[in-house]
């Protein structure tokens, strides 16, 4: 069964550093998303991406964040100048026609 | 204002019980509706989409009432493996809004 894969599964970084979280969406999907979930809280939308551009973004997704689809398979989330409060589980998801989304297993980001 | 609100839970039920979860959403123009389940520290996994006509998948039945902006999930004959957090998800254009989830504990 096709699945969304994310790497790394766990990333520890020092405050102020930049991190890149990587995702390989399901191959024939067209819509890509990043979400985050702070421990004990709900899943929060960050950004959606379609046709090589951002289609929607939340208030959380400020200038500290950026997304890129550098080639035909990868979809990345870059977080610049990380803060302690960026510690969370980051989920990538993809969907075929902007309907149900399928999630990767997540990257647990710990900022120390 | 929360876009999606769910029963607070947790629901503690014995094996074999029937349990129902409710969810309301705030945007009447919302387009699509889903139930996901999430196990502890895992990713959300799609359980089922929710249609206005209602839909059933084995022991699971989902209903949507657009007029009341209300979504429900019914689980019959609960199994130990049903223990998880159930997430109500509403899609508006290119955004998925998640409820906070309702935790279900099925006890032997």
PDB file of C-alpha atoms in Angstrom:
ATOM      1  CA  UNK A   1       0.000   0.000   0.000  1.00  0.00           C
ATOM      2  CA  UNK A   2       1.455   3.398  -0.947  1.00  0.00           C
ATOM      3  CA  UNK A   3       2.362   5.572   1.993  1.00  0.00           C
ATOM      4  CA  UNK A   4       3.780   8.955   2.890  1.00  0.00           C
ATOM      5  CA  UNK A   5       7.278   8.670   4.294  1.00  0.00           C
ATOM      6  CA  UNK A   6       9.041  11.222   6.472  1.00  0.00           C
ATOM      7  CA  UNK A   7      12.639  11.602   7.554  1.00  0.00           C
ATOM      8  CA  UNK A   8      14.094  11.843  10.069  1.00  0.00           C
ATOM      9  CA  UNK A   9      11.775  10.255  12.607  1.00  0.00           C
ATOM     10  CA  UNK A  10      13.344  12.321  15.370  1.00  0.00           C
ATOM     11  CA  UNK A  11      15.390  15.523  15.117  1.00  0.00           C
ATOM     12  CA  UNK A  12      17.069  17.260  18.014  1.00  0.00           C
ATOM     13  CA  UNK A  13      18.357  20.747  17.353  1.00  0.00           C
ATOM     14  CA  UNK A  14      19.707  23.668  19.309  1.00  0.00           C
ATOM     15  CA  UNK A  15      17.667  26.815  19.617  1.00  0.00           C
ATOM     16  CA  UNK A  16      18.452  29.192  16.785  1.00  0.00           C
ATOM     17  CA  UNK A  17      19.467  26.498  14.331  1.00  0.00           C
ATOM     18  CA  UNK A  18      17.736  25.721  11.052  1.00  0.00           C
ATOM     19  CA  UNK A  19      16.132  22.349  10.377  1.00  0.00           C
ATOM     20  CA  UNK A  20      14.774  20.738   7.246  1.00  0.00           C
ATOM     21  CA  UNK A  21      12.101  18.100   7.554  1.00  0.00           C
ATOM     22  CA  UNK A  22      11.671  15.829   4.585  1.00  0.00           C
ATOM     23  CA  UNK A  23       8.686  14.059   3.138  1.00  0.00           C
ATOM     24  CA  UNK A  24       7.998  11.817   0.185  1.00  0.00           C
ATOM     25  CA  UNK A  25       4.283  12.037  -0.604  1.00  0.00           C
ATOM     26  CA  UNK A  26       2.321   9.275  -2.305  1.00  0.00           C
ATOM     27  CA  UNK A  27       3.496   9.302  -5.894  1.00  0.00           C
ATOM     28  CA  UNK A  28       0.330  10.212  -7.813  1.00  0.00           C
ATOM     29  CA  UNK A  29      -0.943  12.728  -5.264  1.00  0.00           C
ATOM     30  CA  UNK A  30      -1.193  16.375  -6.195  1.00  0.00           C
ATOM     31  CA  UNK A  31      -1.841  18.166  -2.895  1.00  0.00           C
ATOM     32  CA  UNK A  32       0.693  18.276  -0.087  1.00  0.00           C
ATOM     33  CA  UNK A  33       0.393  19.505   3.473  1.00  0.00           C
ATOM     34  CA  UNK A  34       2.347  20.098   6.625  1.00  0.00           C
ATOM     35  CA  UNK A  35       0.745  19.895  10.048  1.00  0.00           C
ATOM     36  CA  UNK A  36       2.135  20.011  13.531  1.00  0.00           C
ATOM     37  CA  UNK A  37       1.005  18.616  16.846  1.00  0.00           C
ATOM     38  CA  UNK A  38       2.430  19.945  20.069  1.00  0.00           C
ATOM     39  CA  UNK A  39       2.416  17.218  22.736  1.00  0.00           C
ATOM     40  CA  UNK A  40      -1.038  16.881  24.242  1.00  0.00           C
ATOM     41  CA  UNK A  41      -2.621  19.333  21.831  1.00  0.00           C
ATOM     42  CA  UNK A  42      -4.588  19.031  18.627  1.00  0.00           C
ATOM     43  CA  UNK A  43      -3.255  18.678  15.114  1.00  0.00           C
ATOM     44  CA  UNK A  44      -2.758  22.138  13.580  1.00  0.00           C
ATOM     45  CA  UNK A  45      -2.670  23.053   9.908  1.00  0.00           C
ATOM     46  CA  UNK A  46       0.496  24.795   8.722  1.00  0.00           C
ATOM     47  CA  UNK A  47       0.450  24.933   4.936  1.00  0.00           C
ATOM     48  CA  UNK A  48      -0.944  23.359   1.800  1.00  0.00           C
ATOM     49  CA  UNK A  49       0.894  23.153  -1.514  1.00  0.00           C
ATOM     50  CA  UNK A  50      -0.425  22.531  -4.994  1.00  0.00           C
ATOM     51  CA  UNK A  51       0.977  22.998  -8.466  1.00  0.00           C
ATOM     52  CA  UNK A  52       4.354  24.026  -7.082  1.00  0.00           C
ATOM     53  CA  UNK A  53       3.065  26.826  -4.933  1.00  0.00           C
ATOM     54  CA  UNK A  54       1.533  27.469  -1.547  1.00  0.00           C
ATOM     55  CA  UNK A  55      -2.257  27.414  -1.794  1.00  0.00           C
ATOM     56  CA  UNK A  56      -3.123  28.075   1.864  1.00  0.00           C
ATOM     57  CA  UNK A  57      -1.174  28.810   5.010  1.00  0.00           C
ATOM     58  CA  UNK A  58      -2.085  29.353   8.630  1.00  0.00           C
ATOM     59  CA  UNK A  59      -1.139  32.147  11.006  1.00  0.00           C
ATOM     60  CA  UNK A  60       1.510  29.822  12.431  1.00  0.00           C
ATOM     61  CA  UNK A  61       3.259  29.625   9.069  1.00  0.00           C
ATOM     62  CA  UNK A  62       5.154  32.899   9.243  1.00  0.00           C
ATOM     63  CA  UNK A  63       8.494  33.940   7.737  1.00  0.00           C
ATOM     64  CA  UNK A  64      10.268  31.427   9.929  1.00  0.00           C
ATOM     65  CA  UNK A  65       8.835  28.618   7.799  1.00  0.00           C
ATOM     66  CA  UNK A  66       9.179  27.723   4.150  1.00  0.00           C
ATOM     67  CA  UNK A  67       8.279  24.771   1.967  1.00  0.00           C
ATOM     68  CA  UNK A  68       9.790  23.454  -1.189  1.00  0.00           C
ATOM     69  CA  UNK A  69       9.334  20.689  -3.671  1.00  0.00           C
ATOM     70  CA  UNK A  70      12.897  20.502  -4.952  1.00  0.00           C
ATOM     71  CA  UNK A  71      12.317  17.557  -7.300  1.00  0.00           C
ATOM     72  CA  UNK A  72       9.497  15.303  -8.400  1.00  0.00           C
ATOM     73  CA  UNK A  73       9.282  13.349  -5.179  1.00  0.00           C
ATOM     74  CA  UNK A  74      10.394  15.288  -2.107  1.00  0.00           C
ATOM     75  CA  UNK A  75       8.452  17.905  -0.182  1.00  0.00           C
ATOM     76  CA  UNK A  76      10.375  19.747   2.524  1.00  0.00           C
ATOM     77  CA  UNK A  77       9.596  22.020   5.440  1.00  0.00           C
ATOM     78  CA  UNK A  78      12.359  24.361   6.527  1.00  0.00           C
ATOM     79  CA  UNK A  79      12.230  26.009   9.939  1.00  0.00           C
ATOM     80  CA  UNK A  80      14.710  28.818  10.424  1.00  0.00           C
ATOM     81  CA  UNK A  81      16.029  30.027  13.754  1.00  0.00           C
ATOM     82  CA  UNK A  82      14.183  27.394  15.770  1.00  0.00           C
ATOM     83  CA  UNK A  83      12.591  28.284  19.103  1.00  0.00           C
ATOM     84  CA  UNK A  84      11.773  26.071  22.073  1.00  0.00           C
ATOM     85  CA  UNK A  85       8.075  26.354  21.232  1.00  0.00           C
ATOM     86  CA  UNK A  86       8.701  24.814  17.806  1.00  0.00           C
ATOM     87  CA  UNK A  87       9.151  21.467  19.547  1.00  0.00           C
ATOM     88  CA  UNK A  88       6.344  19.279  18.227  1.00  0.00           C
ATOM     89  CA  UNK A  89       5.494  16.387  15.985  1.00  0.00           C
ATOM     90  CA  UNK A  90       5.435  17.524  12.357  1.00  0.00           C
ATOM     91  CA  UNK A  91       3.250  15.540   9.991  1.00  0.00           C
ATOM     92  CA  UNK A  92       3.376  15.619   6.233  1.00  0.00           C
ATOM     93  CA  UNK A  93       0.262  14.579   4.331  1.00  0.00           C
ATOM     94  CA  UNK A  94      -0.813  14.230   0.738  1.00  0.00           C
ATOM     95  CA  UNK A  95      -4.057  13.798  -1.154  1.00  0.00           C
ATOM     96  CA  UNK A  96      -5.079  13.055  -4.709  1.00  0.00           C
ATOM     97  CA  UNK A  97      -7.824  15.563  -5.403  1.00  0.00           C
ATOM     98  CA  UNK A  98      -8.014  17.671  -2.267  1.00  0.00           C
ATOM     99  CA  UNK A  99     -10.140  15.051  -0.522  1.00  0.00           C
ATOM    100  CA  UNK A 100      -9.028  12.699   2.236  1.00  0.00           C
ATOM    101  CA  UNK A 101      -5.401  13.144   3.198  1.00  0.00           C
ATOM    102  CA  UNK A 102      -2.926  10.447   4.126  1.00  0.00           C
ATOM    103  CA  UNK A 103      -0.360  11.197   6.772  1.00  0.00           C
ATOM    104  CA  UNK A 104       3.250  10.231   7.207  1.00  0.00           C
ATOM    105  CA  UNK A 105       4.507   8.850  10.498  1.00  0.00           C
ATOM    106  CA  UNK A 106       5.802  12.233  11.542  1.00  0.00           C
ATOM    107  CA  UNK A 107       9.069  13.833  12.585  1.00  0.00           C
ATOM    108  CA  UNK A 108       9.426  14.576  16.254  1.00  0.00           C
ATOM    109  CA  UNK A 109      11.325  17.858  16.524  1.00  0.00           C
ATOM    110  CA  UNK A 110      12.933  18.666  19.842  1.00  0.00           C
ATOM    111  CA  UNK A 111      14.491  22.102  20.245  1.00  0.00           C
ATOM    112  CA  UNK A 112      16.898  22.376  23.177  1.00  0.00           C
TER     113      UNK A 112
ATOM    114  CA  UNK B   1     -14.129  30.313  18.045  1.00  0.00           C
ATOM    115  CA  UNK B   2     -13.116  26.709  17.457  1.00  0.00           C
ATOM    116  CA  UNK B   3     -13.662  25.484  13.922  1.00  0.00           C
ATOM    117  CA  UNK B   4     -14.314  21.923  15.057  1.00  0.00           C
ATOM    118  CA  UNK B   5     -15.536  20.859  18.479  1.00  0.00           C
ATOM    119  CA  UNK B   6     -15.784  17.355  19.822  1.00  0.00           C
ATOM    120  CA  UNK B   7     -17.021  15.541  22.899  1.00  0.00           C
ATOM    121  CA  UNK B   8     -14.335  15.950  25.546  1.00  0.00           C
ATOM    122  CA  UNK B   9     -14.041  12.271  26.537  1.00  0.00           C
ATOM    123  CA  UNK B  10     -12.480  10.039  27.608  1.00  0.00           C
ATOM    124  CA  UNK B  11     -15.051   7.357  26.962  1.00  0.00           C
ATOM    125  CA  UNK B  12     -14.423   4.214  28.985  1.00  0.00           C
ATOM    126  CA  UNK B  13     -16.512   1.330  27.690  1.00  0.00           C
ATOM    127  CA  UNK B  14     -16.499  -2.467  28.019  1.00  0.00           C
ATOM    128  CA  UNK B  15     -15.775  -4.717  25.065  1.00  0.00           C
ATOM    129  CA  UNK B  16     -18.856  -5.228  22.955  1.00  0.00           C
ATOM    130  CA  UNK B  17     -20.400  -1.871  23.836  1.00  0.00           C
ATOM    131  CA  UNK B  18     -21.769   0.615  21.339  1.00  0.00           C
ATOM    132  CA  UNK B  19     -20.306   4.088  21.604  1.00  0.00           C
ATOM    133  CA  UNK B  20     -21.122   7.326  19.782  1.00  0.00           C
ATOM    134  CA  UNK B  21     -18.980  10.388  19.217  1.00  0.00           C
ATOM    135  CA  UNK B  22     -20.270  13.785  18.182  1.00  0.00           C
ATOM    136  CA  UNK B  23     -18.669  16.726  16.474  1.00  0.00           C
ATOM    137  CA  UNK B  24     -19.843  20.186  15.421  1.00  0.00           C
ATOM    138  CA  UNK B  25     -18.220  22.548  12.978  1.00  0.00           C
ATOM    139  CA  UNK B  26     -18.528  26.295  12.610  1.00  0.00           C
ATOM    140  CA  UNK B  27     -18.221  26.979   8.883  1.00  0.00           C
ATOM    141  CA  UNK B  28     -21.402  26.165   7.011  1.00  0.00           C
ATOM    142  CA  UNK B  29     -19.460  26.264   3.734  1.00  0.00           C
ATOM    143  CA  UNK B  30     -17.187  23.382   4.760  1.00  0.00           C
ATOM    144  CA  UNK B  31     -16.834  20.922   1.964  1.00  0.00           C
ATOM    145  CA  UNK B  32     -15.689  17.546   3.215  1.00  0.00           C
ATOM    146  CA  UNK B  33     -15.746  15.667   6.466  1.00  0.00           C
ATOM    147  CA  UNK B  34     -13.761  12.791   7.876  1.00  0.00           C
ATOM    148  CA  UNK B  35     -13.103  10.717  10.929  1.00  0.00           C
ATOM    149  CA  UNK B  36      -9.500   9.829  11.676  1.00  0.00           C
ATOM    150  CA  UNK B  37      -8.113   7.748  14.511  1.00  0.00           C
ATOM    151  CA  UNK B  38      -4.846   8.485  16.230  1.00  0.00           C
ATOM    152  CA  UNK B  39      -2.963   6.097  18.441  1.00  0.00           C
ATOM    153  CA  UNK B  40      -0.651   7.491  21.087  1.00  0.00           C
ATOM    154  CA  UNK B  41       2.266   9.355  19.482  1.00  0.00           C
ATOM    155  CA  UNK B  42       1.343   8.090  16.013  1.00  0.00           C
ATOM    156  CA  UNK B  43       0.055   9.764  12.893  1.00  0.00           C
ATOM    157  CA  UNK B  44      -3.665  10.303  12.246  1.00  0.00           C
ATOM    158  CA  UNK B  45      -5.054   7.485  10.115  1.00  0.00           C
ATOM    159  CA  UNK B  46      -8.147   7.869   7.981  1.00  0.00           C
ATOM    160  CA  UNK B  47     -11.047   5.901   9.377  1.00  0.00           C
ATOM    161  CA  UNK B  48     -13.749   7.026   6.993  1.00  0.00           C
ATOM    162  CA  UNK B  49     -15.085   9.901   4.984  1.00  0.00           C
ATOM    163  CA  UNK B  50     -18.508  11.225   5.988  1.00  0.00           C
ATOM    164  CA  UNK B  51     -21.279  11.813   3.474  1.00  0.00           C
ATOM    165  CA  UNK B  52     -24.648  13.516   3.774  1.00  0.00           C
ATOM    166  CA  UNK B  53     -26.392  10.226   3.055  1.00  0.00           C
ATOM    167  CA  UNK B  54     -24.513   8.566   5.881  1.00  0.00           C
ATOM    168  CA  UNK B  55     -22.088   5.727   5.376  1.00  0.00           C
ATOM    169  CA  UNK B  56     -21.165   2.503   7.055  1.00  0.00           C
ATOM    170  CA  UNK B  57     -17.968   0.496   7.106  1.00  0.00           C
ATOM    171  CA  UNK B  58     -18.312  -2.686   9.094  1.00  0.00           C
ATOM    172  CA  UNK B  59     -18.870  -1.748  12.734  1.00  0.00           C
ATOM    173  CA  UNK B  60     -18.479   1.953  12.030  1.00  0.00           C
ATOM    174  CA  UNK B  61     -21.262   4.295  10.923  1.00  0.00           C
ATOM    175  CA  UNK B  62     -20.806   7.984  10.184  1.00  0.00           C
ATOM    176  CA  UNK B  63     -23.524  10.579   9.754  1.00  0.00           C
ATOM    177  CA  UNK B  64     -23.473  14.180   8.591  1.00  0.00           C
ATOM    178  CA  UNK B  65     -26.174  16.752   9.234  1.00  0.00           C
ATOM    179  CA  UNK B  66     -25.300  19.861   7.242  1.00  0.00           C
ATOM    180  CA  UNK B  67     -28.259  21.862   8.533  1.00  0.00           C
ATOM    181  CA  UNK B  68     -27.100  21.390  12.124  1.00  0.00           C
ATOM    182  CA  UNK B  69     -23.398  21.343  11.206  1.00  0.00           C
ATOM    183  CA  UNK B  70     -23.067  18.099  13.109  1.00  0.00           C
ATOM    184  CA  UNK B  71     -21.100  14.929  12.459  1.00  0.00           C
ATOM    185  CA  UNK B  72     -21.319  11.656  14.326  1.00  0.00           C
ATOM    186  CA  UNK B  73     -19.485   8.362  14.515  1.00  0.00           C
ATOM    187  CA  UNK B  74     -21.021   5.204  15.909  1.00  0.00           C
ATOM    188  CA  UNK B  75     -18.904   2.203  16.815  1.00  0.00           C
ATOM    189  CA  UNK B  76     -20.735  -1.051  17.433  1.00  0.00           C
ATOM    190  CA  UNK B  77     -19.373  -4.126  19.205  1.00  0.00           C
ATOM    191  CA  UNK B  78     -16.284  -2.283  20.487  1.00  0.00           C
ATOM    192  CA  UNK B  79     -12.986  -4.158  20.403  1.00  0.00           C
ATOM    193  CA  UNK B  80      -9.922  -3.629  22.560  1.00  0.00           C
ATOM    194  CA  UNK B  81      -8.135  -2.527  19.387  1.00  0.00           C
ATOM    195  CA  UNK B  82     -10.601   0.350  18.967  1.00  0.00           C
ATOM    196  CA  UNK B  83      -8.901   2.115  21.883  1.00  0.00           C
ATOM    197  CA  UNK B  84      -7.508   5.326  20.383  1.00  0.00           C
ATOM    198  CA  UNK B  85      -8.277   9.006  19.988  1.00  0.00           C
ATOM    199  CA  UNK B  86     -10.901   9.740  17.346  1.00  0.00           C
ATOM    200  CA  UNK B  87     -10.437  12.962  15.422  1.00  0.00           C
ATOM    201  CA  UNK B  88     -13.211  14.812  13.628  1.00  0.00           C
ATOM    202  CA  UNK B  89     -11.767  16.578  10.590  1.00  0.00           C
ATOM    203  CA  UNK B  90     -13.404  19.202   8.404  1.00  0.00           C
ATOM    204  CA  UNK B  91     -12.020  20.436   5.119  1.00  0.00           C
ATOM    205  CA  UNK B  92     -12.435  24.019   3.905  1.00  0.00           C
ATOM    206  CA  UNK B  93     -10.854  24.519   0.499  1.00  0.00           C
ATOM    207  CA  UNK B  94      -7.211  23.557   1.046  1.00  0.00           C
ATOM    208  CA  UNK B  95      -7.228  23.385   4.830  1.00  0.00           C
ATOM    209  CA  UNK B  96      -8.084  20.500   7.089  1.00  0.00           C
ATOM    210  CA  UNK B  97      -9.299  21.510  10.542  1.00  0.00           C
ATOM    211  CA  UNK B  98      -8.943  18.965  13.302  1.00  0.00           C
ATOM    212  CA  UNK B  99     -10.975  18.666  16.442  1.00  0.00           C
ATOM    213  CA  UNK B 100      -9.144  18.078  19.678  1.00  0.00           C
ATOM    214  CA  UNK B 101     -10.144  14.428  19.571  1.00  0.00           C
ATOM    215  CA  UNK B 102     -12.124  12.122  21.799  1.00  0.00           C
ATOM    216  CA  UNK B 103     -10.255   9.400  23.609  1.00  0.00           C
ATOM    217  CA  UNK B 104     -11.832   5.960  23.690  1.00  0.00           C
ATOM    218  CA  UNK B 105     -10.720   3.291  26.136  1.00  0.00           C
ATOM    219  CA  UNK B 106     -12.222  -0.136  25.552  1.00  0.00           C
ATOM    220  CA  UNK B 107     -11.827  -2.354  28.606  1.00  0.00           C
ATOM    221  CA  UNK B 108     -11.923  -6.168  28.708  1.00  0.00           C
TER     222      UNK B 108
END
